[in-house]
PDB file of C-alpha atoms and ligand atoms in Angstrom:
ATOM      1  CA  UNK A   8      -8.791 -16.658  -1.507  1.00 93.00           C
ATOM      2  CA  UNK A   9      -5.396 -15.604  -0.661  1.00 97.00           C
ATOM      3  CA  UNK A  10      -3.383 -15.252  -3.569  1.00 98.00           C
ATOM      4  CA  UNK A  11       0.199 -15.826  -4.884  1.00 98.00           C
ATOM      5  CA  UNK A  12       2.520 -13.263  -2.452  1.00 98.00           C
ATOM      6  CA  UNK A  13       2.809 -10.454  -4.375  1.00 98.00           C
ATOM      7  CA  UNK A  14       5.674  -7.649  -3.076  1.00 99.00           C
ATOM      8  CA  UNK A  15       4.757  -3.727  -3.474  1.00 99.00           C
ATOM      9  CA  UNK A  16       7.996  -1.584  -3.395  1.00 98.00           C
ATOM     10  CA  UNK A  17       7.899   1.715  -1.028  1.00 98.00           C
ATOM     11  CA  UNK A  18       9.566   3.618  -2.923  1.00 98.00           C
ATOM     12  CA  UNK A  19       9.965   5.899   0.960  1.00 98.00           C
ATOM     13  CA  UNK A  20      13.115   3.603   1.247  1.00 98.00           C
ATOM     14  CA  UNK A  21      14.526   4.597  -2.086  1.00 98.00           C
ATOM     15  CA  UNK A  22      17.410   7.096  -2.777  1.00 97.00           C
ATOM     16  CA  UNK A  23      15.656  10.056  -3.442  1.00 97.00           C
ATOM     17  CA  UNK A  24      18.110  11.474  -5.263  1.00 97.00           C
ATOM     18  CA  UNK A  25      17.754   9.022  -8.498  1.00 97.00           C
ATOM     19  CA  UNK A  26      14.223   8.127  -8.255  1.00 98.00           C
ATOM     20  CA  UNK A  27      13.447   7.207 -11.680  1.00 98.00           C
ATOM     21  CA  UNK A  28      16.753   4.215 -11.778  1.00 97.00           C
ATOM     22  CA  UNK A  29      15.656   3.293  -8.354  1.00 98.00           C
ATOM     23  CA  UNK A  30      11.859   2.360  -9.722  1.00 98.00           C
ATOM     24  CA  UNK A  31      13.743   0.731 -12.796  1.00 98.00           C
ATOM     25  CA  UNK A  32      16.260  -1.343 -10.373  1.00 98.00           C
ATOM     26  CA  UNK A  33      13.307  -2.559  -7.640  1.00 98.00           C
ATOM     27  CA  UNK A  34      11.410  -3.598 -10.974  1.00 98.00           C
ATOM     28  CA  UNK A  35      14.137  -5.431 -12.561  1.00 98.00           C
ATOM     29  CA  UNK A  36      14.996  -7.115  -9.374  1.00 98.00           C
ATOM     30  CA  UNK A  37      11.423  -8.467  -9.345  1.00 98.00           C
ATOM     31  CA  UNK A  38       9.348  -6.254  -7.636  1.00 98.00           C
ATOM     32  CA  UNK A  39       5.008  -7.262  -8.139  1.00 99.00           C
ATOM     33  CA  UNK A  40       3.845  -3.260  -7.182  1.00 99.00           C
ATOM     34  CA  UNK A  41       5.695  -0.213  -7.364  1.00 99.00           C
ATOM     35  CA  UNK A  42       4.201   1.157  -3.769  1.00 99.00           C
ATOM     36  CA  UNK A  43       4.158   5.627  -3.595  1.00 99.00           C
ATOM     37  CA  UNK A  44       3.325   6.361  -0.283  1.00 99.00           C
ATOM     38  CA  UNK A  45       1.955  11.033  -0.512  1.00 99.00           C
ATOM     39  CA  UNK A  46       2.288  11.939   2.894  1.00 98.00           C
ATOM     40  CA  UNK A  47       1.002  15.793   3.009  1.00 98.00           C
ATOM     41  CA  UNK A  48       2.199  16.660   7.218  1.00 98.00           C
ATOM     42  CA  UNK A  49      -1.671  17.147   8.449  1.00 97.00           C
ATOM     43  CA  UNK A  50      -2.588  13.787   7.913  1.00 98.00           C
ATOM     44  CA  UNK A  51      -0.152  12.877   8.756  1.00 98.00           C
ATOM     45  CA  UNK A  52       3.226  14.210  10.640  1.00 98.00           C
ATOM     46  CA  UNK A  53       5.605  14.126   7.731  1.00 98.00           C
ATOM     47  CA  UNK A  54       5.900  15.548   4.390  1.00 98.00           C
ATOM     48  CA  UNK A  55       7.036  13.321   0.917  1.00 98.00           C
ATOM     49  CA  UNK A  56       5.866  14.055  -2.605  1.00 98.00           C
ATOM     50  CA  UNK A  57       2.935  14.630  -4.887  1.00 98.00           C
ATOM     51  CA  UNK A  58       1.513  13.916  -7.944  1.00 98.00           C
ATOM     52  CA  UNK A  59       3.603  15.407 -10.620  1.00 98.00           C
ATOM     53  CA  UNK A  60       6.569  12.781  -8.769  1.00 98.00           C
ATOM     54  CA  UNK A  61       5.238   9.866  -9.206  1.00 98.00           C
ATOM     55  CA  UNK A  62       4.330  11.431 -13.199  1.00 98.00           C
ATOM     56  CA  UNK A  63       7.754  11.611 -13.590  1.00 98.00           C
ATOM     57  CA  UNK A  64       8.530   8.128 -12.428  1.00 98.00           C
ATOM     58  CA  UNK A  65       5.435   6.710 -14.445  1.00 98.00           C
ATOM     59  CA  UNK A  66       7.797   6.263 -17.492  1.00 97.00           C
ATOM     60  CA  UNK A  67      10.005   4.585 -15.505  1.00 98.00           C
ATOM     61  CA  UNK A  68       8.494   1.328 -15.084  1.00 98.00           C
ATOM     62  CA  UNK A  69       5.432  -1.173 -16.204  1.00 98.00           C
ATOM     63  CA  UNK A  70       4.358  -2.796 -13.169  1.00 99.00           C
ATOM     64  CA  UNK A  71       0.681  -1.069 -11.589  1.00 99.00           C
ATOM     65  CA  UNK A  72       1.452   1.703  -9.441  1.00 99.00           C
ATOM     66  CA  UNK A  73      -0.419   0.999  -6.129  1.00 98.00           C
ATOM     67  CA  UNK A  74      -0.405   4.843  -4.411  1.00 99.00           C
ATOM     68  CA  UNK A  75      -1.380   5.440  -0.669  1.00 99.00           C
ATOM     69  CA  UNK A  76      -2.209   8.517   0.100  1.00 99.00           C
ATOM     70  CA  UNK A  77      -1.890  10.059   3.876  1.00 98.00           C
ATOM     71  CA  UNK A  78      -3.549  12.844   2.889  1.00 98.00           C
ATOM     72  CA  UNK A  79      -6.338  14.933   4.493  1.00 98.00           C
ATOM     73  CA  UNK A  80      -9.260  15.976   2.571  1.00 98.00           C
ATOM     74  CA  UNK A  81      -8.479  14.313  -0.173  1.00 98.00           C
ATOM     75  CA  UNK A  82     -11.473  13.667  -1.929  1.00 98.00           C
ATOM     76  CA  UNK A  83      -9.551  16.798  -4.441  1.00 98.00           C
ATOM     77  CA  UNK A  84      -7.079  14.947  -5.032  1.00 98.00           C
ATOM     78  CA  UNK A  85      -8.281  11.710  -6.734  1.00 98.00           C
ATOM     79  CA  UNK A  86      -8.220  13.009 -10.491  1.00 98.00           C
ATOM     80  CA  UNK A  87      -4.773  14.558  -9.970  1.00 98.00           C
ATOM     81  CA  UNK A  88      -3.049  11.370  -8.951  1.00 98.00           C
ATOM     82  CA  UNK A  89      -5.453   9.134 -11.732  1.00 98.00           C
ATOM     83  CA  UNK A  90      -3.538  11.512 -14.068  1.00 98.00           C
ATOM     84  CA  UNK A  91      -0.569  11.125 -12.734  1.00 98.00           C
ATOM     85  CA  UNK A  92      -0.643   7.093 -13.685  1.00 98.00           C
ATOM     86  CA  UNK A  93      -1.866   5.435 -10.209  1.00 99.00           C
ATOM     87  CA  UNK A  94      -3.587   2.363 -10.598  1.00 99.00           C
ATOM     88  CA  UNK A  95      -4.759   1.784  -7.898  1.00 99.00           C
ATOM     89  CA  UNK A  96      -5.488   4.450  -5.300  1.00 99.00           C
ATOM     90  CA  UNK A  97      -5.894   3.784  -1.453  1.00 99.00           C
ATOM     91  CA  UNK A  98      -7.248   6.388   1.079  1.00 98.00           C
ATOM     92  CA  UNK A  99      -7.980   6.115   4.667  1.00 98.00           C
ATOM     93  CA  UNK A 100     -11.466   6.291   6.004  1.00 98.00           C
ATOM     94  CA  UNK A 101     -10.083   9.563   8.275  1.00 98.00           C
ATOM     95  CA  UNK A 102      -9.414  11.093   5.447  1.00 97.00           C
ATOM     96  CA  UNK A 103     -12.486  12.707   4.811  1.00 94.00           C
ATOM     97  CA  UNK A 104     -16.130  12.521   5.511  1.00 93.00           C
ATOM     98  CA  UNK A 105     -17.367   9.609   3.574  1.00 97.00           C
ATOM     99  CA  UNK A 106     -14.754   7.150   2.914  1.00 98.00           C
ATOM    100  CA  UNK A 107     -17.926   5.418   0.481  1.00 98.00           C
ATOM    101  CA  UNK A 108     -17.803   8.348  -1.801  1.00 98.00           C
ATOM    102  CA  UNK A 109     -14.309   8.989  -2.052  1.00 98.00           C
ATOM    103  CA  UNK A 110     -14.069   4.676  -2.995  1.00 98.00           C
ATOM    104  CA  UNK A 111     -17.167   5.673  -5.872  1.00 98.00           C
ATOM    105  CA  UNK A 112     -14.811   8.388  -6.937  1.00 98.00           C
ATOM    106  CA  UNK A 113     -12.253   6.432  -7.539  1.00 98.00           C
ATOM    107  CA  UNK A 114     -13.882   3.997  -9.707  1.00 98.00           C
ATOM    108  CA  UNK A 115     -15.093   6.965 -11.506  1.00 98.00           C
ATOM    109  CA  UNK A 116     -12.075   7.650 -12.573  1.00 98.00           C
ATOM    110  CA  UNK A 117     -11.314   4.006 -13.562  1.00 98.00           C
ATOM    111  CA  UNK A 118      -9.135   3.117 -10.975  1.00 98.00           C
ATOM    112  CA  UNK A 119      -8.990   0.579  -8.699  1.00 99.00           C
ATOM    113  CA  UNK A 120      -9.691   1.571  -4.950  1.00 99.00           C
ATOM    114  CA  UNK A 121      -8.494   0.542  -1.848  1.00 99.00           C
ATOM    115  CA  UNK A 122      -9.403   1.047   1.998  1.00 98.00           C
ATOM    116  CA  UNK A 123      -6.271   1.556   4.581  1.00 99.00           C
ATOM    117  CA  UNK A 124      -6.695   0.466   8.658  1.00 98.00           C
ATOM    118  CA  UNK A 125      -5.034   1.881  10.727  1.00 98.00           C
ATOM    119  CA  UNK A 126      -3.646  -0.158  13.846  1.00 98.00           C
ATOM    120  CA  UNK A 127      -6.688   1.947  15.856  1.00 98.00           C
ATOM    121  CA  UNK A 128      -9.009   1.582  13.584  1.00 98.00           C
ATOM    122  CA  UNK A 129     -11.381  -1.362  13.545  1.00 98.00           C
ATOM    123  CA  UNK A 130     -12.062  -4.194  10.703  1.00 98.00           C
ATOM    124  CA  UNK A 131     -16.006  -3.516  11.042  1.00 98.00           C
ATOM    125  CA  UNK A 132     -16.094  -0.620   9.099  1.00 98.00           C
ATOM    126  CA  UNK A 133     -15.158  -2.968   5.733  1.00 98.00           C
ATOM    127  CA  UNK A 134     -18.183  -4.278   6.181  1.00 96.00           C
ATOM    128  CA  UNK A 135     -20.148  -1.292   4.154  1.00 97.00           C
ATOM    129  CA  UNK A 136     -17.343  -1.022   1.815  1.00 98.00           C
ATOM    130  CA  UNK A 137     -16.096  -4.077   0.619  1.00 98.00           C
ATOM    131  CA  UNK A 138     -17.955  -4.074  -2.674  1.00 98.00           C
ATOM    132  CA  UNK A 139     -16.445  -1.853  -3.638  1.00 98.00           C
ATOM    133  CA  UNK A 140     -12.892  -2.217  -3.118  1.00 98.00           C
ATOM    134  CA  UNK A 141     -10.174  -4.274  -4.711  1.00 98.00           C
ATOM    135  CA  UNK A 142      -7.939  -3.381  -1.958  1.00 99.00           C
ATOM    136  CA  UNK A 143      -7.669  -3.493   1.395  1.00 99.00           C
ATOM    137  CA  UNK A 144      -4.405  -2.129   3.225  1.00 99.00           C
ATOM    138  CA  UNK A 145      -3.699  -3.352   6.979  1.00 99.00           C
ATOM    139  CA  UNK A 146      -1.402  -0.843   8.210  1.00 99.00           C
ATOM    140  CA  UNK A 147       1.271  -3.170  10.722  1.00 98.00           C
ATOM    141  CA  UNK A 148       2.813   0.847  11.990  1.00 98.00           C
ATOM    142  CA  UNK A 149       0.709   3.923  12.694  1.00 98.00           C
ATOM    143  CA  UNK A 150       1.160   6.201   9.270  1.00 98.00           C
ATOM    144  CA  UNK A 151       4.257   8.211   8.407  1.00 98.00           C
ATOM    145  CA  UNK A 152       7.390   6.930   8.468  1.00 98.00           C
ATOM    146  CA  UNK A 153       9.461   3.818   7.528  1.00 98.00           C
ATOM    147  CA  UNK A 154      11.666   1.577   9.435  1.00 98.00           C
ATOM    148  CA  UNK A 155       8.864   1.173  12.323  1.00 98.00           C
ATOM    149  CA  UNK A 156       9.039  -1.544  14.168  1.00 98.00           C
ATOM    150  CA  UNK A 157       5.711  -4.159  12.589  1.00 98.00           C
ATOM    151  CA  UNK A 158       2.960  -4.202  15.284  1.00 98.00           C
ATOM    152  CA  UNK A 159       1.651  -7.887  16.435  1.00 98.00           C
ATOM    153  CA  UNK A 160      -1.776  -6.814  17.858  1.00 98.00           C
ATOM    154  CA  UNK A 161      -2.314  -6.695  13.991  1.00 98.00           C
ATOM    155  CA  UNK A 162      -1.918 -10.061  12.878  1.00 98.00           C
ATOM    156  CA  UNK A 163      -5.522 -10.858  14.515  1.00 98.00           C
ATOM    157  CA  UNK A 164      -7.377  -8.266  12.192  1.00 98.00           C
ATOM    158  CA  UNK A 165      -5.507  -9.074   9.130  1.00 99.00           C
ATOM    159  CA  UNK A 166      -7.453 -12.736   9.367  1.00 98.00           C
ATOM    160  CA  UNK A 167     -10.649 -10.559  10.146  1.00 98.00           C
ATOM    161  CA  UNK A 168     -10.003  -8.743   7.011  1.00 98.00           C
ATOM    162  CA  UNK A 169      -9.224 -12.473   5.103  1.00 98.00           C
ATOM    163  CA  UNK A 170     -12.507 -13.939   6.598  1.00 98.00           C
ATOM    164  CA  UNK A 171     -14.812 -11.202   4.897  1.00 98.00           C
ATOM    165  CA  UNK A 172     -12.766 -10.913   1.349  1.00 98.00           C
ATOM    166  CA  UNK A 173     -13.295 -15.007   1.431  1.00 98.00           C
ATOM    167  CA  UNK A 174     -17.154 -14.046   2.302  1.00 98.00           C
ATOM    168  CA  UNK A 175     -17.334 -11.381  -0.439  1.00 97.00           C
ATOM    169  CA  UNK A 176     -15.822 -13.621  -2.755  1.00 97.00           C
ATOM    170  CA  UNK A 177     -14.349 -10.666  -4.587  1.00 97.00           C
ATOM    171  CA  UNK A 178     -10.748 -10.892  -5.815  1.00 97.00           C
ATOM    172  CA  UNK A 179      -9.408  -8.152  -3.299  1.00 98.00           C
ATOM    173  CA  UNK A 180      -6.400  -8.109  -2.592  1.00 98.00           C
ATOM    174  CA  UNK A 181      -4.515  -8.181   1.115  1.00 98.00           C
ATOM    175  CA  UNK A 182      -1.962  -5.904   1.757  1.00 99.00           C
ATOM    176  CA  UNK A 183       0.011  -5.533   4.879  1.00 99.00           C
ATOM    177  CA  UNK A 184       2.037  -2.741   5.443  1.00 99.00           C
ATOM    178  CA  UNK A 185       4.829  -1.248   8.070  1.00 98.00           C
ATOM    179  CA  UNK A 186       7.679  -3.304   9.403  1.00 98.00           C
ATOM    180  CA  UNK A 187       7.816  -5.614   6.587  1.00 98.00           C
ATOM    181  CA  UNK A 188      10.746  -7.850   7.392  1.00 98.00           C
ATOM    182  CA  UNK A 189      11.036 -11.705   6.365  1.00 98.00           C
ATOM    183  CA  UNK A 190      10.306 -13.153   9.995  1.00 98.00           C
ATOM    184  CA  UNK A 191       7.275 -10.303  10.055  1.00 98.00           C
ATOM    185  CA  UNK A 192       6.592 -11.341   5.946  1.00 98.00           C
ATOM    186  CA  UNK A 193       5.655 -15.157   7.324  1.00 98.00           C
ATOM    187  CA  UNK A 194       3.442 -14.004  10.420  1.00 98.00           C
ATOM    188  CA  UNK A 195       1.213 -12.247   7.419  1.00 98.00           C
ATOM    189  CA  UNK A 196       1.746 -14.960   5.291  1.00 98.00           C
ATOM    190  CA  UNK A 197      -0.069 -17.124   7.957  1.00 98.00           C
ATOM    191  CA  UNK A 198      -2.885 -14.361   9.094  1.00 98.00           C
ATOM    192  CA  UNK A 199      -3.953 -13.987   5.681  1.00 98.00           C
ATOM    193  CA  UNK A 200      -1.697 -11.544   3.839  1.00 99.00           C
ATOM    194  CA  UNK A 201      -1.164 -11.524  -0.383  1.00 98.00           C
ATOM    195  CA  UNK A 202       0.551  -7.760  -1.030  1.00 99.00           C
ATOM    196  CA  UNK A 203       4.048  -7.840   0.956  1.00 99.00           C
ATOM    197  CA  UNK A 204       4.367  -3.693   1.080  1.00 99.00           C
ATOM    198  CA  UNK A 205       8.032  -2.669   1.960  1.00 98.00           C
ATOM    199  CA  UNK A 206      10.357  -0.523   1.456  1.00 98.00           C
ATOM    200  CA  UNK A 207      13.142  -0.713   3.920  1.00 98.00           C
ATOM    201  CA  UNK A 208      13.650  -4.455   3.743  1.00 98.00           C
ATOM    202  CA  UNK A 209      13.727  -3.991  -0.423  1.00 98.00           C
ATOM    203  CA  UNK A 210      16.052  -0.937  -0.516  1.00 98.00           C
ATOM    204  CA  UNK A 211      18.875  -2.352   2.043  1.00 96.00           C
ATOM    205  CA  UNK A 212      22.805  -2.850   0.718  1.00 93.00           C
ATOM    206  CA  UNK A 213      23.474  -1.492  -2.750  1.00 83.00           C
ATOM    207  CA  UNK A 214      21.289  -2.111  -5.885  1.00 83.00           C
ATOM    208  CA  UNK A 215      22.482  -5.586  -6.171  1.00 91.00           C
ATOM    209  CA  UNK A 216      20.359  -6.793  -3.324  1.00 97.00           C
ATOM    210  CA  UNK A 217      17.101  -5.687  -4.260  1.00 98.00           C
ATOM    211  CA  UNK A 218      16.437  -8.905  -6.097  1.00 98.00           C
ATOM    212  CA  UNK A 219      17.306 -11.207  -3.558  1.00 98.00           C
ATOM    213  CA  UNK A 220      15.747  -9.114  -0.498  1.00 98.00           C
ATOM    214  CA  UNK A 221      12.902  -9.246  -2.340  1.00 98.00           C
ATOM    215  CA  UNK A 222      12.775 -12.946  -2.685  1.00 98.00           C
ATOM    216  CA  UNK A 223      13.602 -13.528   0.811  1.00 98.00           C
ATOM    217  CA  UNK A 224       9.984 -11.346   1.549  1.00 98.00           C
ATOM    218  CA  UNK A 225       7.958 -13.822  -0.893  1.00 97.00           C
ATOM    219  CA  UNK A 226       9.337 -17.034   0.286  1.00 96.00           C
ATOM    220  CA  UNK A 227      10.190 -16.109   3.567  1.00 95.00           C
TER     221      UNK A 227
HETATM  222  C1  DX5 B   1       4.841   4.108   6.728  1.00 82.29           C
HETATM  223  C2  DX5 B   1       4.045   3.423   5.173  1.00 82.29           C
HETATM  224  C3  DX5 B   1       4.898   2.636   4.491  1.00 82.29           C
HETATM  225  C4  DX5 B   1       6.264   2.897   4.675  1.00 82.29           C
HETATM  226  C5  DX5 B   1       7.041   1.407   5.121  1.00 82.29           C
HETATM  227  O1  DX5 B   1       3.680   5.151   6.821  1.00 82.29           O
HETATM  228  O2  DX5 B   1       2.807   3.357   4.740  1.00 82.29           O
HETATM  229  O3  DX5 B   1       4.503   2.084   3.218  1.00 82.29           O
HETATM  230  O4  DX5 B   1       7.161   2.734   3.522  1.00 82.29           O
HETATM  231  O5  DX5 B   1       8.115   1.157   5.319  1.00 82.29           O
HETATM  232  P1  DX5 B   1       8.662   0.538   5.855  1.00 82.29           P
HETATM  233  O6  DX5 B   1       8.815  -1.055   5.200  1.00 82.29           O
HETATM  234  O7  DX5 B   1      10.287   0.502   5.884  1.00 82.29           O
HETATM  235  O8  DX5 B   1       8.021  -0.116   7.469  1.00 82.29           O
HETATM  236 ZN1   ZN B   2       2.053   2.818   2.627  1.00 82.29          ZN
END
C-alpha cells in the first residue's frame, strides 16, 4: 500500500562548503530522509563523496540516512557504508555480478536494503528480489548528475512497481529519484510513489526557503 509521502533531501545539491549546516537545515525544514548519492566516476561519469564524508555528516541529523550507491563493484564497500551510519543502502543491479547476494550482504550488516532501477532497467528484475527489499528506487533520470529532466516514460514503471509491492504485502518504500519538482512530484505520487528524492528543488533559494520547498513537494 502507498504510504504517506516522504521527502528525501539529496545532499548532492547542497553547498559542499558547509555540509553539516546544510544537513541540519533540511532536517529542521521537515525532510524525512537524508539522501546521499555516492558516485565513483566509473559506474557513473561523476565523482561525489564516500563513507568518511557520510560519517562526518552522521552526527548532524537523527533522520534516516538513505545512501544511494552508484559505484561498481559495490560489494567490497557495503560494510564501510554500514559503519559510516547508513540506515538504508541502495544498489544498482548492474553494479555487481550477483545483486541478490549484495542485498543479503546489506541485511547481514543490519541495514535496510534497496535496489535502484535505471530508466533502461526492466521492472521484472524485482520479481526475484522483493522478499529482500525495503526500498525500490525508480530512477527518472540516468544516474550521475543532479538537475536533469524527469523522464516521463518511467511513470509506467512506477505503476508496475507499485503493483508488485502491493501484491507482496511488504512495507517497501517506492522512491523516485531525478528531476522531481512540484509538477513531476504530482505525477510520481499519482503513479504510486511514496518517497520523493529531490536535490535541486529542495536546495533552491536561501536556507530560509527549504521548508517551503519541501512542503510544496509533499503536497504538490
Ligand atoms: C542522480 C542522483 C539524484 C540527484 C537528483 O544520479 O541519484 O539523487 O541528486 O537531483 P535532482 O533532484 O536535482 O534531479
Ligand atoms: Zn540518488
